[in-house]
mmCIF file of C-alpha atoms and ligand atoms in Angstrom:
data_model
loop_
_atom_site.group_PDB
_atom_site.id
_atom_site.type_symbol
_atom_site.label_atom_id
_atom_site.label_comp_id
_atom_site.label_asym_id
_atom_site.label_seq_id
_atom_site.Cartn_x
_atom_site.Cartn_y
_atom_site.Cartn_z
ATOM 1 C CA MET A 2 87.687 95.633 120.531
ATOM 2 C CA ARG A 3 84.494 96.016 118.577
ATOM 3 C CA SER A 4 82.653 92.732 118.358
ATOM 4 C CA VAL A 5 82.234 91.100 114.970
ATOM 5 C CA PRO A 6 78.707 91.666 113.703
ATOM 6 C CA ALA A 7 76.781 88.522 112.926
ATOM 7 C CA THR A 8 75.730 87.812 109.378
ATOM 8 C CA GLU A 9 72.456 89.555 108.724
ATOM 9 C CA ALA A 10 69.401 87.566 107.819
ATOM 10 C CA LEU A 11 68.647 87.547 104.105
ATOM 11 C CA PRO A 12 66.972 90.806 103.159
ATOM 12 C CA THR A 13 63.309 91.039 102.306
ATOM 13 C CA PRO A 14 62.531 92.140 98.707
ATOM 14 C CA ARG A 15 61.812 95.685 99.942
ATOM 15 C CA ASP A 16 65.144 95.833 101.792
ATOM 16 C CA ALA A 17 66.875 94.546 98.702
ATOM 17 C CA VAL A 18 65.455 97.360 96.580
ATOM 18 C CA SER A 19 66.523 100.049 99.041
ATOM 19 C CA ALA A 20 69.929 98.434 99.543
ATOM 20 C CA ALA A 21 70.541 98.248 95.800
ATOM 21 C CA ASN A 22 69.600 101.922 95.507
ATOM 22 C CA ALA A 23 71.965 102.902 98.287
ATOM 23 C CA ARG A 24 74.717 105.144 97.046
ATOM 24 C CA PRO A 25 77.613 104.876 99.489
ATOM 25 C CA ALA A 26 80.354 107.480 99.606
ATOM 26 C CA VAL A 27 83.517 106.049 98.057
ATOM 27 C CA ARG A 28 86.960 107.561 98.459
ATOM 28 C CA ALA A 29 89.878 106.091 96.498
ATOM 29 C CA PHE A 30 93.556 106.204 97.444
ATOM 30 C CA PHE A 31 96.008 105.445 94.626
ATOM 31 C CA ASP A 32 99.407 104.030 95.550
ATOM 32 C CA PRO A 33 101.793 105.040 92.775
ATOM 33 C CA ARG A 34 104.494 102.566 93.880
ATOM 34 C CA THR A 35 102.304 99.556 93.141
ATOM 35 C CA CYS A 36 99.526 101.154 91.053
ATOM 36 C CA SER A 37 97.083 99.791 93.647
ATOM 37 C CA LEU A 38 93.740 101.271 94.594
ATOM 38 C CA GLN A 39 92.637 101.355 98.213
ATOM 39 C CA TYR A 40 89.116 102.405 99.131
ATOM 40 C CA VAL A 41 87.030 103.729 101.976
ATOM 41 C CA VAL A 42 83.345 103.010 101.409
ATOM 42 C CA ALA A 43 81.040 104.751 103.858
ATOM 43 C CA ASP A 44 77.414 104.878 104.863
ATOM 44 C CA ARG A 45 76.643 108.582 104.510
ATOM 45 C CA SER A 46 73.945 108.468 107.194
ATOM 46 C CA THR A 47 75.669 106.546 109.997
ATOM 47 C CA GLY A 48 79.328 107.335 109.229
ATOM 48 C CA ASP A 49 80.285 103.654 109.360
ATOM 49 C CA CYS A 50 82.845 102.649 106.769
ATOM 50 C CA ALA A 51 84.905 99.767 105.442
ATOM 51 C CA ILE A 52 88.497 100.040 104.294
ATOM 52 C CA ILE A 53 89.166 97.856 101.255
ATOM 53 C CA ASP A 54 92.572 96.574 100.111
ATOM 54 C CA PRO A 55 94.822 98.865 102.208
ATOM 55 C CA VAL A 56 98.551 98.896 101.385
ATOM 56 C CA LEU A 57 101.425 98.464 103.849
ATOM 57 C CA ASP A 58 104.369 100.204 102.179
ATOM 58 C CA PHE A 59 107.396 98.041 101.465
ATOM 59 C CA ASP A 60 110.638 99.127 99.845
ATOM 60 C CA GLU A 61 112.169 95.985 98.394
ATOM 61 C CA ARG A 62 115.505 97.674 97.807
ATOM 62 C CA SER A 63 116.109 98.414 101.469
ATOM 63 C CA GLY A 64 113.705 95.924 103.076
ATOM 64 C CA ALA A 65 111.990 98.810 104.867
ATOM 65 C CA VAL A 66 108.309 98.753 105.825
ATOM 66 C CA ALA A 67 106.256 101.915 106.401
ATOM 67 C CA THR A 68 102.663 102.921 107.039
ATOM 68 C CA HIS A 69 102.414 106.109 104.963
ATOM 69 C CA SER A 70 99.556 104.765 102.815
ATOM 70 C CA ALA A 71 97.566 103.304 105.704
ATOM 71 C CA ASP A 72 98.075 106.427 107.818
ATOM 72 C CA GLY A 73 96.744 108.504 104.917
ATOM 73 C CA ILE A 74 93.577 106.435 104.989
ATOM 74 C CA LEU A 75 93.282 106.819 108.764
ATOM 75 C CA ALA A 76 93.703 110.583 108.431
ATOM 76 C CA HIS A 77 90.809 110.656 105.970
ATOM 77 C CA VAL A 78 88.677 108.499 108.278
ATOM 78 C CA GLU A 79 89.319 110.871 111.151
ATOM 79 C CA GLN A 80 88.829 114.022 109.126
ATOM 80 C CA ALA A 81 85.536 112.761 107.688
ATOM 81 C CA GLY A 82 84.325 111.665 111.127
ATOM 82 C CA LEU A 83 83.949 108.023 110.068
ATOM 83 C CA ARG A 84 84.045 104.891 112.179
ATOM 84 C CA VAL A 85 85.842 101.873 110.744
ATOM 85 C CA ALA A 86 83.489 98.873 110.852
ATOM 86 C CA TRP A 87 85.496 96.522 108.623
ATOM 87 C CA ILE A 88 88.942 96.059 107.124
ATOM 88 C CA LEU A 89 88.432 94.039 103.958
ATOM 89 C CA ASP A 90 90.737 92.419 101.452
ATOM 90 C CA THR A 91 89.464 91.194 98.094
ATOM 91 C CA HIS A 92 92.242 88.601 97.728
ATOM 92 C CA PRO A 93 95.804 87.840 98.805
ATOM 93 C CA HIS A 94 97.705 90.428 96.786
ATOM 94 C CA ALA A 95 100.879 89.519 94.929
ATOM 95 C CA ASP A 96 102.193 93.016 94.357
ATOM 96 C CA HIS A 97 101.928 94.737 97.742
ATOM 97 C CA PHE A 98 101.647 93.968 101.440
ATOM 98 C CA SER A 99 98.206 94.286 103.024
ATOM 99 C CA ALA A 100 97.883 96.827 105.845
ATOM 100 C CA ALA A 101 94.948 94.891 107.336
ATOM 101 C CA ALA A 102 96.805 93.802 110.480
ATOM 102 C CA TYR A 103 98.207 97.303 111.057
ATOM 103 C CA LEU A 104 94.789 98.917 110.638
ATOM 104 C CA LYS A 105 93.165 96.363 112.916
ATOM 105 C CA ALA A 106 95.725 97.224 115.594
ATOM 106 C CA LYS A 107 94.971 100.942 115.126
ATOM 107 C CA THR A 108 91.171 100.763 114.933
ATOM 108 C CA GLY A 109 90.084 97.472 116.501
ATOM 109 C CA ALA A 110 87.872 96.790 113.490
ATOM 110 C CA PRO A 111 87.546 93.184 112.299
ATOM 111 C CA THR A 112 89.391 91.944 109.214
ATOM 112 C CA ALA A 113 87.893 89.742 106.512
ATOM 113 C CA ILE A 114 88.671 87.993 103.226
ATOM 114 C CA GLY A 115 87.092 85.207 101.133
ATOM 115 C CA GLU A 116 86.844 81.729 102.667
ATOM 116 C CA LYS A 117 88.808 80.120 99.832
ATOM 117 C CA ILE A 118 91.890 81.786 101.304
ATOM 118 C CA VAL A 119 92.558 78.536 103.163
ATOM 119 C CA ALA A 120 93.260 76.756 99.848
ATOM 120 C CA VAL A 121 95.659 79.534 98.817
ATOM 121 C CA GLN A 122 97.385 79.288 102.188
ATOM 122 C CA ALA A 123 97.825 75.536 101.757
ATOM 123 C CA LEU A 124 99.218 76.010 98.244
ATOM 124 C CA TRP A 125 101.800 78.573 99.284
ATOM 125 C CA ARG A 126 102.729 76.910 102.553
ATOM 126 C CA GLU A 127 104.184 74.159 100.411
ATOM 127 C CA ILE A 128 105.894 76.539 98.009
ATOM 128 C CA TYR A 129 107.545 78.335 100.936
ATOM 129 C CA ASN A 130 108.051 75.178 103.000
ATOM 130 C CA LEU A 131 106.726 77.104 105.982
ATOM 131 C CA PRO A 132 104.790 74.614 108.142
ATOM 132 C CA GLU A 133 104.120 77.392 110.653
ATOM 133 C CA LEU A 134 102.189 79.432 108.052
ATOM 134 C CA PRO A 135 98.555 79.020 109.169
ATOM 135 C CA ALA A 136 96.295 77.393 106.588
ATOM 136 C CA ASP A 137 93.011 77.629 108.458
ATOM 137 C CA GLY A 138 91.968 81.224 107.826
ATOM 138 C CA SER A 139 92.585 82.119 111.481
ATOM 139 C CA SER A 140 94.625 85.173 110.419
ATOM 140 C CA TRP A 141 91.324 87.009 109.748
ATOM 141 C CA ASP A 142 88.311 87.656 111.972
ATOM 142 C CA ARG A 143 85.855 86.620 109.308
ATOM 143 C CA LEU A 144 85.925 84.505 106.138
ATOM 144 C CA PHE A 145 83.129 85.306 103.674
ATOM 145 C CA HIS A 146 81.410 82.723 101.536
ATOM 146 C CA ASP A 147 79.886 83.317 98.121
ATOM 147 C CA GLY A 148 76.587 85.171 98.404
ATOM 148 C CA GLU A 149 77.114 86.204 102.017
ATOM 149 C CA VAL A 150 75.519 89.480 103.085
ATOM 150 C CA PHE A 151 76.868 91.726 105.832
ATOM 151 C CA ARG A 152 76.394 95.299 106.977
ATOM 152 C CA ILE A 153 78.532 98.406 106.897
ATOM 153 C CA GLY A 154 76.394 100.632 109.121
ATOM 154 C CA GLY A 155 73.059 100.685 107.304
ATOM 155 C CA LEU A 156 74.551 99.561 104.002
ATOM 156 C CA GLU A 157 74.126 96.050 102.728
ATOM 157 C CA ALA A 158 77.315 94.491 101.398
ATOM 158 C CA ARG A 159 77.126 91.344 99.291
ATOM 159 C CA VAL A 160 79.994 88.992 98.557
ATOM 160 C CA LEU A 161 80.522 87.466 95.119
ATOM 161 C CA HIS A 162 83.159 84.786 94.798
ATOM 162 C CA SER A 163 85.168 85.981 91.774
ATOM 163 C CA PRO A 164 87.979 83.473 91.227
ATOM 164 C CA GLY A 165 90.360 83.442 88.279
ATOM 165 C CA HIS A 166 93.087 85.904 89.218
ATOM 166 C CA THR A 167 93.403 83.957 92.489
ATOM 167 C CA LEU A 168 91.132 81.168 93.607
ATOM 168 C CA ALA A 169 90.110 83.130 96.704
ATOM 169 C CA SER A 170 89.208 86.461 95.054
ATOM 170 C CA ILE A 171 85.915 88.053 96.056
ATOM 171 C CA THR A 172 83.993 91.124 94.934
ATOM 172 C CA TYR A 173 82.195 93.330 97.438
ATOM 173 C CA VAL A 174 78.926 94.811 96.140
ATOM 174 C CA VAL A 175 77.884 97.678 98.410
ATOM 175 C CA GLY A 176 74.718 99.436 97.244
ATOM 176 C CA ASP A 177 75.397 100.651 93.698
ATOM 177 C CA ALA A 178 79.183 100.233 94.080
ATOM 178 C CA ALA A 179 81.184 97.075 93.377
ATOM 179 C CA PHE A 180 84.811 96.612 94.363
ATOM 180 C CA ILE A 181 86.059 94.341 91.621
ATOM 181 C CA HIS A 182 89.802 94.183 92.423
ATOM 182 C CA ASP A 183 91.812 92.205 89.847
ATOM 183 C CA THR A 184 89.055 91.162 87.447
ATOM 184 C CA LEU A 185 88.428 94.124 85.166
ATOM 185 C CA PHE A 186 90.773 97.103 85.179
ATOM 186 C CA MET A 187 89.652 100.356 83.545
ATOM 187 C CA PRO A 188 88.269 99.646 80.049
ATOM 188 C CA ASP A 189 91.549 100.711 78.390
ATOM 189 C CA GLY A 190 93.525 98.501 80.813
ATOM 190 C CA GLY A 191 91.626 95.293 80.079
ATOM 191 C CA THR A 192 91.702 92.530 82.673
ATOM 192 C CA ALA A 193 93.955 91.004 85.322
ATOM 193 C CA ARG A 194 96.344 88.117 84.744
ATOM 194 C CA ALA A 195 95.285 84.599 85.648
ATOM 195 C CA ASP A 196 98.574 82.713 85.802
ATOM 196 C CA PHE A 197 99.484 82.785 89.491
ATOM 197 C CA PRO A 198 99.333 79.478 91.390
ATOM 198 C CA GLY A 199 95.576 78.810 91.701
ATOM 199 C CA GLY A 200 94.719 81.240 88.868
ATOM 200 C CA ASP A 201 92.532 80.224 85.913
ATOM 201 C CA ALA A 202 91.604 82.247 82.799
ATOM 202 C CA ARG A 203 88.307 80.420 82.253
ATOM 203 C CA ARG A 204 87.201 81.081 85.827
ATOM 204 C CA LEU A 205 88.241 84.708 85.463
ATOM 205 C CA TRP A 206 85.993 84.997 82.387
ATOM 206 C CA ALA A 207 83.071 83.572 84.375
ATOM 207 C CA SER A 208 83.733 85.984 87.252
ATOM 208 C CA ILE A 209 83.855 88.900 84.819
ATOM 209 C CA GLN A 210 80.540 87.849 83.283
ATOM 210 C CA GLN A 211 78.980 87.846 86.747
ATOM 211 C CA ILE A 212 80.201 91.403 87.309
ATOM 212 C CA LEU A 213 78.933 92.478 83.884
ATOM 213 C CA ALA A 214 75.508 91.083 84.829
ATOM 214 C CA LEU A 215 75.155 93.703 87.591
ATOM 215 C CA PRO A 216 72.919 96.698 86.734
ATOM 216 C CA ASP A 217 74.341 98.860 83.908
ATOM 217 C CA ASP A 218 74.964 101.882 86.102
ATOM 218 C CA THR A 219 76.731 99.970 88.895
ATOM 219 C CA ARG A 220 79.865 101.890 89.828
ATOM 220 C CA LEU A 221 82.841 99.574 89.372
ATOM 221 C CA PHE A 222 85.974 100.298 91.402
ATOM 222 C CA THR A 223 89.043 98.444 90.182
ATOM 223 C CA GLY A 224 91.995 97.221 92.236
ATOM 224 C CA HIS A 225 94.764 98.539 89.993
ATOM 225 C CA ASP A 226 95.366 101.128 87.348
ATOM 226 C CA TYR A 227 98.567 100.821 85.374
ATOM 227 C CA GLN A 228 97.911 104.111 83.568
ATOM 228 C CA PRO A 229 97.945 102.888 79.943
ATOM 229 C CA GLY A 230 99.695 105.348 77.653
ATOM 230 C CA GLY A 231 100.914 107.285 80.677
ATOM 231 C CA ARG A 232 97.496 108.857 81.393
ATOM 232 C CA GLU A 233 96.463 110.021 84.861
ATOM 233 C CA PRO A 234 95.333 107.270 87.262
ATOM 234 C CA ARG A 235 91.644 106.323 86.977
ATOM 235 C CA TRP A 236 89.668 103.721 88.912
ATOM 236 C CA LYS A 237 85.924 104.141 88.430
ATOM 237 C CA SER A 238 83.890 102.778 85.528
ATOM 238 C CA SER A 239 80.390 101.371 85.038
ATOM 239 C CA VAL A 240 79.082 98.003 83.932
ATOM 240 C CA ALA A 241 77.799 99.591 80.700
ATOM 241 C CA GLU A 242 81.204 101.135 79.931
ATOM 242 C CA GLN A 243 83.018 97.868 80.569
ATOM 243 C CA ARG A 244 80.607 95.801 78.523
ATOM 244 C CA LEU A 245 80.945 98.140 75.563
ATOM 245 C CA GLY A 246 84.582 99.022 75.744
ATOM 246 C CA ASN A 247 86.803 96.730 77.820
ATOM 247 C CA ALA A 248 89.903 96.193 75.727
ATOM 248 C CA HIS A 249 90.206 92.488 76.575
ATOM 249 C CA VAL A 250 86.581 91.412 76.908
ATOM 250 C CA ALA A 251 84.245 93.454 74.663
ATOM 251 C CA GLY A 252 83.206 91.545 71.561
ATOM 252 C CA LYS A 253 85.048 88.372 72.570
ATOM 253 C CA THR A 254 83.715 84.849 73.134
ATOM 254 C CA GLU A 255 84.843 82.877 76.148
ATOM 255 C CA ALA A 256 87.185 80.757 74.025
ATOM 256 C CA GLU A 257 88.726 83.843 72.397
ATOM 257 C CA TYR A 258 89.226 85.508 75.749
ATOM 258 C CA VAL A 259 90.803 82.454 77.376
ATOM 259 C CA ALA A 260 93.225 81.981 74.458
ATOM 260 C CA PHE A 261 94.114 85.681 74.551
ATOM 261 C CA ARG A 262 94.597 85.721 78.336
ATOM 262 C CA LYS A 263 96.808 82.633 78.380
ATOM 263 C CA ALA A 264 98.976 83.896 75.518
ATOM 264 C CA ARG A 265 99.392 87.272 77.171
ATOM 265 C CA ASP A 266 100.146 85.813 80.611
ATOM 266 C CA ARG A 267 102.969 83.749 79.143
ATOM 267 C CA LEU A 268 104.736 87.017 78.298
ATOM 268 C CA LEU A 269 104.286 88.729 81.692
ATOM 269 C CA PRO A 270 107.108 88.541 84.223
ATOM 270 C CA MET A 271 106.089 87.733 87.797
ATOM 271 C CA PRO A 272 105.293 90.826 89.884
ATOM 272 C CA GLY A 273 108.390 92.086 91.672
ATOM 273 C CA LEU A 274 106.905 91.555 95.125
ATOM 274 C CA ILE A 275 105.021 88.278 94.684
ATOM 275 C CA LEU A 276 107.377 86.182 96.839
ATOM 276 C CA PRO A 277 107.681 88.665 99.724
ATOM 277 C CA ALA A 278 104.018 89.747 99.483
ATOM 278 C CA MET A 279 102.283 86.375 99.580
ATOM 279 C CA GLN A 280 104.227 85.468 102.705
ATOM 280 C CA VAL A 281 102.831 88.522 104.495
ATOM 281 C CA ASN A 282 99.368 88.568 102.968
ATOM 282 C CA LEU A 283 98.642 84.920 103.732
ATOM 283 C CA ARG A 284 99.133 85.909 107.375
ATOM 284 C CA GLY A 285 96.513 88.648 107.040
ATOM 285 C CA GLY A 286 99.156 91.342 106.546
ATOM 286 C CA ARG A 287 101.327 90.275 109.497
ATOM 287 C CA LEU A 288 105.082 90.206 109.054
ATOM 288 C CA PRO A 289 106.882 86.959 109.979
ATOM 289 C CA GLU A 290 107.717 86.600 113.685
ATOM 290 C CA PRO A 291 111.104 88.079 114.692
ATOM 291 C CA GLU A 292 114.039 85.690 114.948
ATOM 292 C CA ASP A 293 116.176 85.460 118.119
ATOM 293 C CA ASN A 294 118.031 88.652 117.179
ATOM 294 C CA GLY A 295 114.749 90.550 117.097
ATOM 295 C CA ARG A 296 114.755 90.971 113.310
ATOM 296 C CA ARG A 297 112.099 89.685 110.914
ATOM 297 C CA TYR A 298 113.018 87.862 107.723
ATOM 298 C CA LEU A 299 111.226 86.868 104.540
ATOM 299 C CA LYS A 300 111.941 83.612 102.768
ATOM 300 C CA ILE A 301 112.464 83.434 99.000
ATOM 301 C CA PRO A 302 112.035 80.019 97.327
ATOM 302 C CA ILE A 303 114.445 79.400 94.462
ATOM 303 C CA ASP A 304 113.044 78.213 91.113
ATOM 304 C CA ALA A 305 109.564 77.692 92.536
ATOM 305 C CA LEU A 306 107.689 79.847 90.025
ATOM 306 C CA PRO A 307 107.856 79.962 86.248
ATOM 307 C CA GLY A 308 107.931 83.338 84.561
ATOM 308 C CA ALA A 309 111.495 84.558 84.915
ATOM 309 C CA ALA A 310 112.066 87.569 82.660
ATOM 310 C CA TRP A 311 115.742 87.472 81.762
ATOM 311 C CA GLU A 312 115.641 89.924 78.897
HETATM 312 FE FE1 FE2 B 401 96.064 90.923 92.738
#
């Protein structure tokens, strides 16, 4: 297995300028089942890449798991002659399973997520009453802290802690590209919800402001696109576009945004896969261990979460 690269020393000012000017190749993969965006971000000169937020397919009606999405990413990696240096998640997703563990098994590349994942694990271990669910971050090879810098080939990647949607969410800033997951969606899609356990609308506002403070032409790659009005999927915007035109944020004060977000979240049903997905994603995308009959099972807590949509 490829060894985990050590954290790079802080860049010199000259390095920082060249790193900020770096324009990595970004390829997006849209999963229509969950409206999720998965990315491959690559150093054009070395061919090293990171896979961000890969999806493990799950059909909740039949309980079947498949690797169509992840295999599509691997096919691209192979076709483009890339080498996978990292498998990254921005946060523990509530709407799909992470393919991080599957891709690690296929490529040997290290997995990583934000260090606050341990608090999310502790929170959900209680909700599930699963004492065997690890709550020490050991399900990943690396836990990133706020401000940490690491390398994808010759590219500098910087971690911003972006809590609000979850308390562990992080943004990856790679050259002029930022992978902003569930903070801002496309400008016409607004922003992510902040009502999951550990979520917080005020912290989401602060995280969004930090993203909007990046250079105007930073390419922003969102984690979901719910195709407002039935338009084609889109995923790339810029800081300038978001600042001017984000449907939930532009022209609002913090207090207005927080009131809006909380009122809206009260009306949103829980995502269909939140209870199965958190159980897998808090294990780094690993399914629960098989029982004595060789079959794996997921556990569904009854009446643990508010937000039932009966209508
Ligand atoms: Fe999410």
